[in-house]
Amino acid sequence: MTTLAQRWGHVAAASLFVGAITLWPAPAAAIGPPSVPPGPPPTGPVAPLVPTEQKTVCAQATTLPGTELARRPAGDVMLDYSAAWKFSRGAGQKVAVIDTGVAPNPRLHALQPGGDYVSSSDGLVDCDAHGTLVAGIIAAAPSPDDGFSGVAPEATILSIRQNSGVYSLAGQGADEDDPNATSAGYGNTQTLAYAIVRAVDLGATIINLSEAACAPVGTGIDDAAVGQAVRYAFEHNVVVVAAAGNVAQQGKCSAQNAMRDPNLPVSDAWASLHTVASPAWFSDYVLTVGAVTTAGGPADFSLRGPWVDVAAPGEQITSLSPTGPGLMNAWSDPTSGPVPVNGTSFAAPYVAGVVALVRSRFPGMSAGEVMERIKRTARTAAAGPDLAVGYGVVDPVAALTFQVPAQPSDPDAVRAVAAPATVTSGDHRARNIGIGVLIGCVVLAGLAITVLDTPIRK
């Protein structure tokens, strides 16, 4: 028979144990925002780091059956960026597309070569179709033959080929276990860093990065050079726009990060992440973009994180084809047929295009001020910013016309476009920890009493 005093002794011990667990430091896997110390920018030759070769045929661009190309694509309908053209069309802005290359197209009126880190071209080839899709979303001119156009049709595109899914190391296949890879074929964080610095040195005012090195927390992405490169860009007044990354069952981005209690600051999420992505997580120097569905909700494939700043359309994408003057909205899969074009890779260029509109209209704004304006004019939900879409879907017209007060944004603020003032949510971390300790103690106390009152069965 256990005495009442013994029972309460066990309860007290259990309560102390709960308190110790609740207040114990975060596990070793917990991380914080990456820091980038000052230092010289990474530089290297404009060429592959090792010999490469093409391993597969080039991607085949196609359209989905029943596509009505005369209609405006879903992304244009959602953002209505053509309504912003009476204020700006992106003139005077050079957007570097660091990607799989960009194929020349009559609707890209100003396309410049920037070099090749995959093979030996000048950057104006695209065997993957990815880079041409991205460039078209940013700057394709309208055509009387269809309803598609880019966000900033008077912007210049600077193409730097840095990765490709159809190339890999000469004599071997892709290294699928490399957390530093930014492509399933060839391209990594080192060449990405070199390409970013090159884009800055070639006069880019905006850099679009529709790629990510993605890995589980604790794997250790070697991206210090990428951090130095994006800091170099920011300090040279260049706005870097990066895709948040895509979650997929196959690959290193297989674990989605959980959403947080809306009453807790977004910054608290760093302690409970499963997956990180670079360069997206360098949030001090990068404008990171998540994807939304055609209905406007967060896309399931879009990697969540406290680094997500804004969102843009990432489903049912239409853009320029790399194989001719026409359009594409699907990949040709030999086993399943046409596959729709989706991904955060295509949400990012919508935002890069809006940045081009803003920089053209407000040439005196610094990179930081432009990033601030894009965030604070986005369509933020009443609950405030979150890990999936950041401040919300970008609004091109608001970004060009809204009077943004001269104060920094608070990632835990609740703000709507119609209200210029921000209302900061209180930081309830200390209160919540205390409540958690108290509830844990009470629950374990009850369990302890129940266990001690229950006979042992064998």
GROMACS .gro file of C-alpha atoms in nm:
model
  458
    1MET     CA    1   0.000   0.000   0.000
    2THR     CA    2   0.138   0.340  -0.096
    3THR     CA    3   0.079   0.614   0.157
    4LEU     CA    4  -0.060   0.951   0.064
    5ALA     CA    5   0.272   1.112   0.155
    6GLN     CA    6   0.457   0.871  -0.074
    7ARG     CA    7   0.213   0.941  -0.355
    8TRP     CA    8   0.263   1.314  -0.328
    9GLY     CA    9   0.637   1.264  -0.311
   10HIS     CA   10   0.620   1.085  -0.645
   11VAL     CA   11   0.391   1.356  -0.781
   12ALA     CA   12   0.634   1.627  -0.675
   13ALA     CA   13   0.921   1.443  -0.841
   14ALA     CA   14   0.716   1.401  -1.158
   15SER     CA   15   0.629   1.771  -1.154
   16LEU     CA   16   0.993   1.871  -1.122
   17PHE     CA   17   1.074   1.637  -1.412
   18VAL     CA   18   0.812   1.805  -1.631
   19GLY     CA   19   0.949   2.145  -1.545
   20ALA     CA   20   1.300   2.032  -1.632
   21ILE     CA   21   1.186   1.898  -1.971
   22THR     CA   22   0.981   2.207  -2.053
   23LEU     CA   23   1.254   2.454  -1.969
   24TRP     CA   24   1.547   2.249  -2.101
   25PRO     CA   25   1.731   2.405  -2.396
   26ALA     CA   26   1.617   2.317  -2.748
   27PRO     CA   27   1.749   1.990  -2.893
   28ALA     CA   28   2.076   1.989  -3.084
   29ALA     CA   29   1.891   1.986  -3.417
   30ALA     CA   30   1.726   2.321  -3.343
   31ILE     CA   31   1.873   2.606  -3.547
   32GLY     CA   32   1.852   2.981  -3.584
   33PRO     CA   33   1.874   3.219  -3.877
   34PRO     CA   34   2.206   3.187  -4.064
   35SER     CA   35   2.453   3.467  -4.005
   36VAL     CA   36   2.678   3.607  -4.275
   37PRO     CA   37   2.996   3.774  -4.148
   38PRO     CA   38   3.146   4.052  -4.360
   39GLY     CA   39   3.403   3.939  -4.607
   40PRO     CA   40   3.508   3.944  -4.973
   41PRO     CA   41   3.268   3.802  -5.231
   42PRO     CA   42   3.334   3.451  -5.364
   43THR     CA   43   3.474   3.453  -5.715
   44GLY     CA   44   3.569   3.182  -5.959
   45PRO     CA   45   3.599   3.104  -6.329
   46VAL     CA   46   3.288   3.130  -6.548
   47ALA     CA   47   3.294   2.760  -6.628
   48PRO     CA   48   3.206   2.427  -6.468
   49LEU     CA   49   3.421   2.342  -6.165
   50VAL     CA   50   3.476   1.994  -6.310
   51PRO     CA   51   3.424   1.842  -6.656
   52THR     CA   52   3.057   1.783  -6.739
   53GLU     CA   53   2.861   1.616  -7.015
   54GLN     CA   54   2.504   1.598  -7.134
   55LYS     CA   55   2.345   1.273  -7.015
   56THR     CA   56   1.985   1.293  -7.136
   57VAL     CA   57   1.785   1.451  -7.416
   58CYS     CA   58   1.665   1.807  -7.374
   59ALA     CA   59   1.328   1.867  -7.211
   60GLN     CA   60   1.030   1.864  -7.442
   61ALA     CA   61   0.797   2.162  -7.406
   62THR     CA   62   0.429   2.113  -7.476
   63THR     CA   63   0.081   2.234  -7.388
   64LEU     CA   64  -0.200   2.062  -7.202
   65PRO     CA   65  -0.489   1.931  -7.412
   66GLY     CA   66  -0.768   2.183  -7.437
   67THR     CA   67  -0.548   2.482  -7.352
   68GLU     CA   68  -0.697   2.811  -7.468
   69LEU     CA   69  -0.388   3.024  -7.522
   70ALA     CA   70  -0.597   3.328  -7.609
   71ARG     CA   71  -0.701   3.353  -7.243
   72ARG     CA   72  -0.489   3.524  -6.979
   73PRO     CA   73  -0.306   3.265  -6.768
   74ALA     CA   74  -0.418   3.208  -6.409
   75GLY     CA   75  -0.118   3.392  -6.266
   76ASP     CA   76  -0.193   3.709  -6.461
   77VAL     CA   77  -0.559   3.694  -6.362
   78MET     CA   78  -0.468   3.664  -5.994
   79LEU     CA   79  -0.210   3.945  -5.988
   80ASP     CA   80  -0.355   4.160  -6.269
   81TYR     CA   81  -0.009   4.300  -6.331
   82SER     CA   82  -0.105   4.449  -6.667
   83ALA     CA   83  -0.311   4.701  -6.468
   84ALA     CA   84   0.019   4.824  -6.322
   85TRP     CA   85   0.167   4.908  -6.663
   86LYS     CA   86   0.020   5.258  -6.661
   87PHE     CA   87   0.265   5.326  -6.376
   88SER     CA   88   0.565   5.117  -6.484
   89ARG     CA   89   0.671   4.851  -6.733
   90GLY     CA   90   1.013   4.778  -6.586
   91ALA     CA   91   1.222   4.999  -6.815
   92GLY     CA   92   1.582   5.047  -6.711
   93GLN     CA   93   1.598   4.730  -6.499
   94LYS     CA   94   1.828   4.435  -6.564
   95VAL     CA   95   1.704   4.109  -6.413
   96ALA     CA   96   1.961   3.832  -6.390
   97VAL     CA   97   1.806   3.489  -6.436
   98ILE     CA   98   2.051   3.245  -6.277
   99ASP     CA   99   1.902   2.920  -6.393
  100THR     CA  100   1.926   2.661  -6.672
  101GLY     CA  101   1.993   2.926  -6.936
  102VAL     CA  102   1.747   3.127  -7.142
  103ALA     CA  103   1.680   3.054  -7.508
  104PRO     CA  104   1.646   3.359  -7.736
  105ASN     CA  105   1.283   3.439  -7.809
  106PRO     CA  106   1.132   3.724  -8.013
  107ARG     CA  107   0.921   3.819  -7.710
  108LEU     CA  108   1.228   3.877  -7.494
  109HIS     CA  109   1.315   4.214  -7.643
  110ALA     CA  110   1.631   4.265  -7.438
  111LEU     CA  111   1.824   3.945  -7.364
  112GLN     CA  112   2.191   3.946  -7.270
  113PRO     CA  113   2.437   3.656  -7.225
  114GLY     CA  114   2.600   3.625  -6.883
  115GLY     CA  115   2.803   3.307  -6.909
  116ASP     CA  116   2.777   2.938  -6.837
  117TYR     CA  117   2.881   2.737  -6.527
  118VAL     CA  118   2.738   2.412  -6.669
  119SER     CA  119   2.905   2.383  -7.009
  120SER     CA  120   3.072   2.614  -7.260
  121SER     CA  121   2.790   2.833  -7.394
  122ASP     CA  122   2.738   3.204  -7.337
  123GLY     CA  123   2.427   3.136  -7.128
  124LEU     CA  124   2.176   3.175  -7.412
  125VAL     CA  125   2.085   2.806  -7.441
  126ASP     CA  126   1.827   2.616  -7.240
  127CYS     CA  127   1.807   2.240  -7.262
  128ASP     CA  128   1.577   2.217  -6.957
  129ALA     CA  129   1.310   2.480  -7.049
  130HIS     CA  130   1.315   2.597  -6.687
  131GLY     CA  131   1.514   2.918  -6.730
  132THR     CA  132   1.316   3.027  -7.036
  133LEU     CA  133   0.990   2.979  -6.848
  134VAL     CA  134   1.126   3.193  -6.565
  135ALA     CA  135   1.251   3.466  -6.799
  136GLY     CA  136   0.918   3.478  -6.982
  137ILE     CA  137   0.723   3.531  -6.660
  138ILE     CA  138   0.950   3.822  -6.578
  139ALA     CA  139   0.977   4.006  -6.907
  140ALA     CA  140   0.794   3.853  -7.206
  141ALA     CA  141   0.630   4.114  -7.426
  142PRO     CA  142   0.258   4.079  -7.501
  143SER     CA  143   0.151   3.935  -7.834
  144PRO     CA  144  -0.171   3.962  -8.035
  145ASP     CA  145  -0.155   3.585  -8.084
  146ASP     CA  146  -0.227   3.487  -7.722
  147GLY     CA  147  -0.315   3.617  -7.375
  148PHE     CA  148   0.025   3.573  -7.212
  149SER     CA  149   0.272   3.844  -7.115
  150GLY     CA  150   0.545   3.889  -6.859
  151VAL     CA  151   0.516   4.113  -6.555
  152ALA     CA  152   0.775   4.371  -6.665
  153PRO     CA  153   0.794   4.358  -7.046
  154GLU     CA  154   1.044   4.644  -7.077
  155ALA     CA  155   1.299   4.490  -6.840
  156THR     CA  156   1.624   4.339  -6.967
  157ILE     CA  157   1.706   3.973  -6.896
  158LEU     CA  158   2.064   3.872  -6.819
  159SER     CA  159   2.094   3.494  -6.855
  160ILE     CA  160   2.353   3.297  -6.656
  161ARG     CA  161   2.338   2.919  -6.689
  162GLN     CA  162   2.431   2.774  -6.350
  163ASN     CA  163   2.248   2.440  -6.329
  164SER     CA  164   2.091   2.178  -6.551
  165GLY     CA  165   1.903   1.856  -6.498
  166VAL     CA  166   2.031   1.705  -6.822
  167TYR     CA  167   2.402   1.750  -6.742
  168SER     CA  168   2.614   1.578  -6.480
  169LEU     CA  169   2.978   1.508  -6.402
  170ALA     CA  170   3.162   1.355  -6.694
  171GLY     CA  171   3.185   0.980  -6.656
  172GLN     CA  172   2.931   0.950  -6.376
  173GLY     CA  173   2.574   1.030  -6.283
  174ALA     CA  174   2.435   1.293  -6.051
  175ASP     CA  175   2.533   1.279  -5.685
  176GLU     CA  176   2.189   1.240  -5.529
  177ASP     CA  177   2.332   1.248  -5.176
  178ASP     CA  178   2.494   1.590  -5.214
  179PRO     CA  179   2.307   1.842  -4.994
  180ASN     CA  180   2.480   2.124  -5.180
  181ALA     CA  181   2.326   2.036  -5.517
  182THR     CA  182   2.088   2.291  -5.666
  183SER     CA  183   1.984   2.059  -5.948
  184ALA     CA  184   1.917   1.691  -6.001
  185GLY     CA  185   2.190   1.701  -6.266
  186TYR     CA  186   2.469   1.956  -6.228
  187GLY     CA  187   2.495   2.278  -6.026
  188ASN     CA  188   2.575   2.343  -5.663
  189THR     CA  189   2.606   2.612  -5.399
  190GLN     CA  190   2.960   2.701  -5.506
  191THR     CA  191   2.873   2.781  -5.867
  192LEU     CA  192   2.557   2.953  -5.745
  193ALA     CA  193   2.766   3.187  -5.531
  194TYR     CA  194   2.995   3.263  -5.824
  195ALA     CA  195   2.699   3.331  -6.052
  196ILE     CA  196   2.537   3.572  -5.804
  197VAL     CA  197   2.855   3.778  -5.776
  198ARG     CA  198   2.895   3.776  -6.154
  199ALA     CA  199   2.540   3.902  -6.200
  200VAL     CA  200   2.610   4.193  -5.964
  201ASP     CA  201   2.933   4.277  -6.144
  202LEU     CA  202   2.752   4.270  -6.481
  203GLY     CA  203   2.511   4.539  -6.366
  204ALA     CA  204   2.202   4.345  -6.259
  205THR     CA  205   1.957   4.543  -6.046
  206ILE     CA  206   1.753   4.231  -5.962
  207ILE     CA  207   1.855   3.865  -5.941
  208ASN     CA  208   1.606   3.579  -5.971
  209LEU     CA  209   1.705   3.247  -5.810
  210SER     CA  210   1.449   2.979  -5.893
  211GLU     CA  211   1.649   2.701  -5.730
  212ALA     CA  212   1.738   2.571  -5.387
  213ALA     CA  213   1.978   2.343  -5.207
  214CYS     CA  214   1.741   2.165  -4.971
  215ALA     CA  215   1.824   1.935  -4.680
  216PRO     CA  216   1.697   1.806  -4.345
  217VAL     CA  217   1.800   2.013  -4.045
  218GLY     CA  218   2.140   1.900  -3.924
  219THR     CA  219   2.260   1.773  -4.263
  220GLY     CA  220   2.479   2.079  -4.308
  221ILE     CA  221   2.448   2.261  -4.640
  222ASP     CA  222   2.784   2.414  -4.732
  223ASP     CA  223   2.642   2.751  -4.835
  224ALA     CA  224   2.868   3.002  -4.662
  225ALA     CA  225   2.974   3.128  -5.006
  226VAL     CA  226   2.609   3.175  -5.104
  227GLY     CA  227   2.556   3.382  -4.791
  228GLN     CA  228   2.854   3.599  -4.879
  229ALA     CA  229   2.724   3.635  -5.236
  230VAL     CA  230   2.372   3.746  -5.143
  231ARG     CA  231   2.515   3.988  -4.886
  232TYR     CA  232   2.743   4.127  -5.158
  233ALA     CA  233   2.440   4.174  -5.383
  234PHE     CA  234   2.236   4.345  -5.112
  235GLU     CA  235   2.522   4.578  -5.021
  236HIS     CA  236   2.555   4.667  -5.390
  237ASN     CA  237   2.187   4.765  -5.404
  238VAL     CA  238   2.067   4.454  -5.588
  239VAL     CA  239   1.738   4.288  -5.491
  240VAL     CA  240   1.773   3.908  -5.478
  241VAL     CA  241   1.449   3.712  -5.519
  242ALA     CA  242   1.459   3.342  -5.430
  243ALA     CA  243   1.214   3.052  -5.451
  244ALA     CA  244   1.116   2.895  -5.120
  245GLY     CA  245   1.174   2.541  -5.249
  246ASN     CA  246   0.945   2.249  -5.329
  247VAL     CA  247   0.849   1.960  -5.101
  248ALA     CA  248   0.853   1.624  -5.277
  249GLN     CA  249   0.850   1.265  -5.155
  250GLN     CA  250   1.159   1.194  -5.360
  251GLY     CA  251   1.452   1.412  -5.267
  252LYS     CA  252   1.593   1.606  -4.977
  253CYS     CA  253   1.291   1.834  -4.937
  254SER     CA  254   1.067   1.543  -4.836
  255ALA     CA  255   0.962   1.676  -4.493
  256GLN     CA  256   0.732   1.977  -4.481
  257ASN     CA  257   0.779   2.225  -4.195
  258ALA     CA  258   0.477   2.247  -3.966
  259MET     CA  259   0.265   2.558  -3.938
  260ARG     CA  260   0.286   2.750  -3.611
  261ASP     CA  261   0.026   2.869  -3.362
  262PRO     CA  262  -0.081   3.210  -3.504
  263ASN     CA  263  -0.050   3.356  -3.153
  264LEU     CA  264   0.323   3.283  -3.152
  265PRO     CA  265   0.582   3.496  -3.334
  266VAL     CA  266   0.690   3.362  -3.673
  267SER     CA  267   1.050   3.377  -3.553
  268ASP     CA  268   0.978   3.104  -3.297
  269ALA     CA  269   0.949   2.851  -3.580
  270TRP     CA  270   1.328   2.826  -3.615
  271ALA     CA  271   1.337   2.593  -3.315
  272SER     CA  272   1.110   2.330  -3.473
  273LEU     CA  273   1.213   2.309  -3.839
  274HIS     CA  274   1.254   1.978  -4.023
  275THR     CA  275   1.391   2.113  -4.352
  276VAL     CA  276   1.593   2.414  -4.463
  277ALA     CA  277   1.658   2.558  -4.808
  278SER     CA  278   1.935   2.782  -4.938
  279PRO     CA  279   1.951   3.058  -5.056
  280ALA     CA  280   1.590   3.106  -4.936
  281TRP     CA  281   1.681   3.109  -4.567
  282PHE     CA  282   1.918   3.408  -4.595
  283SER     CA  283   1.621   3.631  -4.518
  284ASP     CA  284   1.825   3.939  -4.427
  285TYR     CA  285   1.946   3.967  -4.786
  286VAL     CA  286   1.689   3.775  -4.992
  287LEU     CA  287   1.321   3.823  -5.074
  288THR     CA  288   1.190   3.466  -5.048
  289VAL     CA  289   0.876   3.360  -5.233
  290GLY     CA  290   0.630   3.082  -5.154
  291ALA     CA  291   0.368   2.952  -5.396
  292VAL     CA  292  -0.010   2.970  -5.387
  293THR     CA  293  -0.267   2.769  -5.579
  294THR     CA  294  -0.492   2.908  -5.849
  295ALA     CA  295  -0.752   2.954  -5.573
  296GLY     CA  296  -0.510   3.171  -5.377
  297GLY     CA  297  -0.435   2.932  -5.090
  298PRO     CA  298  -0.089   2.808  -4.988
  299ALA     CA  299   0.036   2.534  -5.220
  300ASP     CA  300   0.107   2.206  -5.040
  301PHE     CA  301   0.437   2.165  -5.225
  302SER     CA  302   0.570   2.507  -5.118
  303LEU     CA  303   0.827   2.466  -4.839
  304ARG     CA  304   0.725   2.663  -4.533
  305GLY     CA  305   0.965   2.850  -4.312
  306PRO     CA  306   1.020   3.170  -4.116
  307TRP     CA  307   1.221   3.300  -4.410
  308VAL     CA  308   0.919   3.314  -4.648
  309ASP     CA  309   0.845   3.683  -4.719
  310VAL     CA  310   0.566   3.686  -4.978
  311ALA     CA  311   0.387   3.454  -5.219
  312ALA     CA  312   0.283   3.441  -5.584
  313PRO     CA  313   0.108   3.198  -5.822
  314GLY     CA  314   0.284   2.863  -5.851
  315GLU     CA  315   0.030   2.642  -6.029
  316GLN     CA  316  -0.082   2.604  -6.392
  317ILE     CA  317   0.202   2.816  -6.522
  318THR     CA  318   0.220   2.935  -6.882
  319SER     CA  319   0.528   3.098  -7.032
  320LEU     CA  320   0.765   3.101  -7.327
  321SER     CA  321   0.880   2.780  -7.493
  322PRO     CA  322   1.258   2.736  -7.538
  323THR     CA  323   1.209   2.563  -7.874
  324GLY     CA  324   1.031   2.830  -8.074
  325PRO     CA  325   0.817   3.141  -8.065
  326GLY     CA  326   0.521   2.967  -7.899
  327LEU     CA  327   0.417   2.901  -7.540
  328MET     CA  328   0.427   2.602  -7.307
  329ASN     CA  329   0.231   2.508  -6.995
  330ALA     CA  330   0.333   2.145  -6.954
  331TRP     CA  331   0.631   1.911  -6.942
  332SER     CA  332   0.621   1.613  -7.175
  333ASP     CA  333   0.651   1.300  -6.960
  334PRO     CA  334   0.711   0.983  -7.166
  335THR     CA  335   0.506   0.771  -6.923
  336SER     CA  336   0.222   0.999  -6.812
  337GLY     CA  337   0.195   1.248  -7.096
  338PRO     CA  338   0.176   1.628  -7.046
  339VAL     CA  339   0.235   1.735  -6.685
  340PRO     CA  340   0.130   2.084  -6.567
  341VAL     CA  341   0.404   2.331  -6.481
  342ASN     CA  342   0.394   2.398  -6.105
  343GLY     CA  343   0.646   2.505  -5.842
  344THR     CA  344   0.793   2.784  -5.632
  345SER     CA  345   1.044   2.825  -5.915
  346PHE     CA  346   0.769   3.002  -6.107
  347ALA     CA  347   0.629   3.199  -5.815
  348ALA     CA  348   0.965   3.372  -5.769
  349PRO     CA  349   0.979   3.536  -6.116
  350TYR     CA  350   0.636   3.694  -6.067
  351VAL     CA  351   0.786   3.873  -5.768
  352ALA     CA  352   1.108   3.954  -5.955
  353GLY     CA  353   0.891   4.116  -6.222
  354VAL     CA  354   0.707   4.323  -5.962
  355VAL     CA  355   1.044   4.430  -5.819
  356ALA     CA  356   1.142   4.546  -6.168
  357LEU     CA  357   0.824   4.754  -6.190
  358VAL     CA  358   0.892   4.912  -5.852
  359ARG     CA  359   1.260   4.985  -5.918
  360SER     CA  360   1.174   5.142  -6.250
  361ARG     CA  361   0.910   5.370  -6.094
  362PHE     CA  362   1.116   5.451  -5.784
  363PRO     CA  363   1.480   5.447  -5.899
  364GLY     CA  364   1.599   5.620  -5.582
  365MET     CA  365   1.486   5.338  -5.354
  366SER     CA  366   1.750   5.112  -5.204
  367ALA     CA  367   1.728   4.732  -5.230
  368GLY     CA  368   1.612   4.714  -4.869
  369GLU     CA  369   1.342   4.975  -4.925
  370VAL     CA  370   1.212   4.793  -5.231
  371MET     CA  371   1.196   4.462  -5.042
  372GLU     CA  372   1.012   4.639  -4.761
  373ARG     CA  373   0.759   4.789  -5.001
  374ILE     CA  374   0.690   4.454  -5.167
  375LYS     CA  375   0.621   4.292  -4.830
  376ARG     CA  376   0.413   4.568  -4.681
  377THR     CA  377   0.187   4.604  -4.984
  378ALA     CA  378   0.119   4.231  -5.014
  379ARG     CA  379  -0.229   4.098  -4.939
  380THR     CA  380  -0.176   3.997  -4.579
  381ALA     CA  381  -0.442   3.786  -4.412
  382ALA     CA  382  -0.614   3.919  -4.099
  383ALA     CA  383  -0.422   3.666  -3.888
  384GLY     CA  384  -0.094   3.821  -4.003
  385PRO     CA  385   0.215   3.677  -4.174
  386ASP     CA  386   0.275   3.303  -4.158
  387LEU     CA  387   0.530   3.041  -4.260
  388ALA     CA  388   0.356   2.945  -4.585
  389VAL     CA  389   0.301   3.277  -4.764
  390GLY     CA  390   0.483   3.533  -4.549
  391TYR     CA  391   0.307   3.869  -4.578
  392GLY     CA  392   0.081   3.728  -4.847
  393VAL     CA  393   0.036   3.741  -5.223
  394VAL     CA  394   0.216   4.031  -5.391
  395ASP     CA  395   0.003   4.315  -5.525
  396PRO     CA  396   0.167   4.492  -5.823
  397VAL     CA  397  -0.064   4.795  -5.828
  398ALA     CA  398  -0.041   4.847  -5.452
  399ALA     CA  399   0.338   4.814  -5.466
  400LEU     CA  400   0.349   5.098  -5.719
  401THR     CA  401   0.091   5.327  -5.559
  402PHE     CA  402   0.057   5.260  -5.188
  403GLN     CA  403   0.203   5.513  -4.944
  404VAL     CA  404   0.423   5.298  -4.722
  405PRO     CA  405   0.518   5.465  -4.391
  406ALA     CA  406   0.891   5.499  -4.327
  407GLN     CA  407   0.925   5.225  -4.067
  408PRO     CA  408   1.058   4.869  -4.082
  409SER     CA  409   0.819   4.578  -4.111
  410ASP     CA  410   0.771   4.347  -3.816
  411PRO     CA  411   0.753   3.979  -3.919
  412ASP     CA  412   0.497   3.925  -3.641
  413ALA     CA  413   0.280   4.223  -3.735
  414VAL     CA  414  -0.080   4.212  -3.854
  415ARG     CA  415  -0.120   4.446  -4.152
  416ALA     CA  416  -0.355   4.494  -4.442
  417VAL     CA  417  -0.291   4.694  -4.759
  418ALA     CA  418  -0.566   4.939  -4.676
  419ALA     CA  419  -0.414   5.029  -4.337
  420PRO     CA  420  -0.067   5.181  -4.345
  421ALA     CA  421   0.005   5.138  -3.974
  422THR     CA  422   0.124   4.806  -3.840
  423VAL     CA  423  -0.015   4.654  -3.525
  424THR     CA  424   0.238   4.433  -3.356
  425SER     CA  425   0.118   4.118  -3.190
  426GLY     CA  426   0.251   4.071  -2.838
  427ASP     CA  427   0.529   3.823  -2.781
  428HIS     CA  428   0.367   3.559  -2.559
  429ARG     CA  429   0.659   3.320  -2.540
  430ALA     CA  430   0.729   3.369  -2.168
  431ARG     CA  431   0.360   3.343  -2.082
  432ASN     CA  432   0.313   3.033  -2.295
  433ILE     CA  433   0.618   2.860  -2.148
  434GLY     CA  434   0.485   2.925  -1.797
  435ILE     CA  435   0.141   2.794  -1.890
  436GLY     CA  436   0.299   2.489  -2.053
  437VAL     CA  437   0.494   2.411  -1.740
  438LEU     CA  438   0.185   2.445  -1.520
  439ILE     CA  439  -0.034   2.229  -1.744
  440GLY     CA  440   0.237   1.966  -1.776
  441CYS     CA  441   0.276   1.950  -1.400
  442VAL     CA  442  -0.098   1.908  -1.345
  443VAL     CA  443  -0.129   1.639  -1.613
  444LEU     CA  444   0.162   1.434  -1.484
  445ALA     CA  445   0.044   1.476  -1.130
  446GLY     CA  446  -0.289   1.322  -1.225
  447LEU     CA  447  -0.119   1.040  -1.413
  448ALA     CA  448   0.107   0.969  -1.120
  449ILE     CA  449  -0.186   0.941  -0.880
  450THR     CA  450  -0.373   0.716  -1.123
  451VAL     CA  451  -0.075   0.485  -1.168
  452LEU     CA  452  -0.005   0.462  -0.798
  453ASP     CA  453  -0.370   0.376  -0.722
  454THR     CA  454  -0.384   0.103  -0.990
  455PRO     CA  455  -0.287  -0.255  -0.889
  456ILE     CA  456   0.001  -0.409  -1.083
  457ARG     CA  457  -0.108  -0.690  -1.316
  458LYS     CA  458   0.125  -0.954  -1.454
   0.00000   0.00000   0.00000
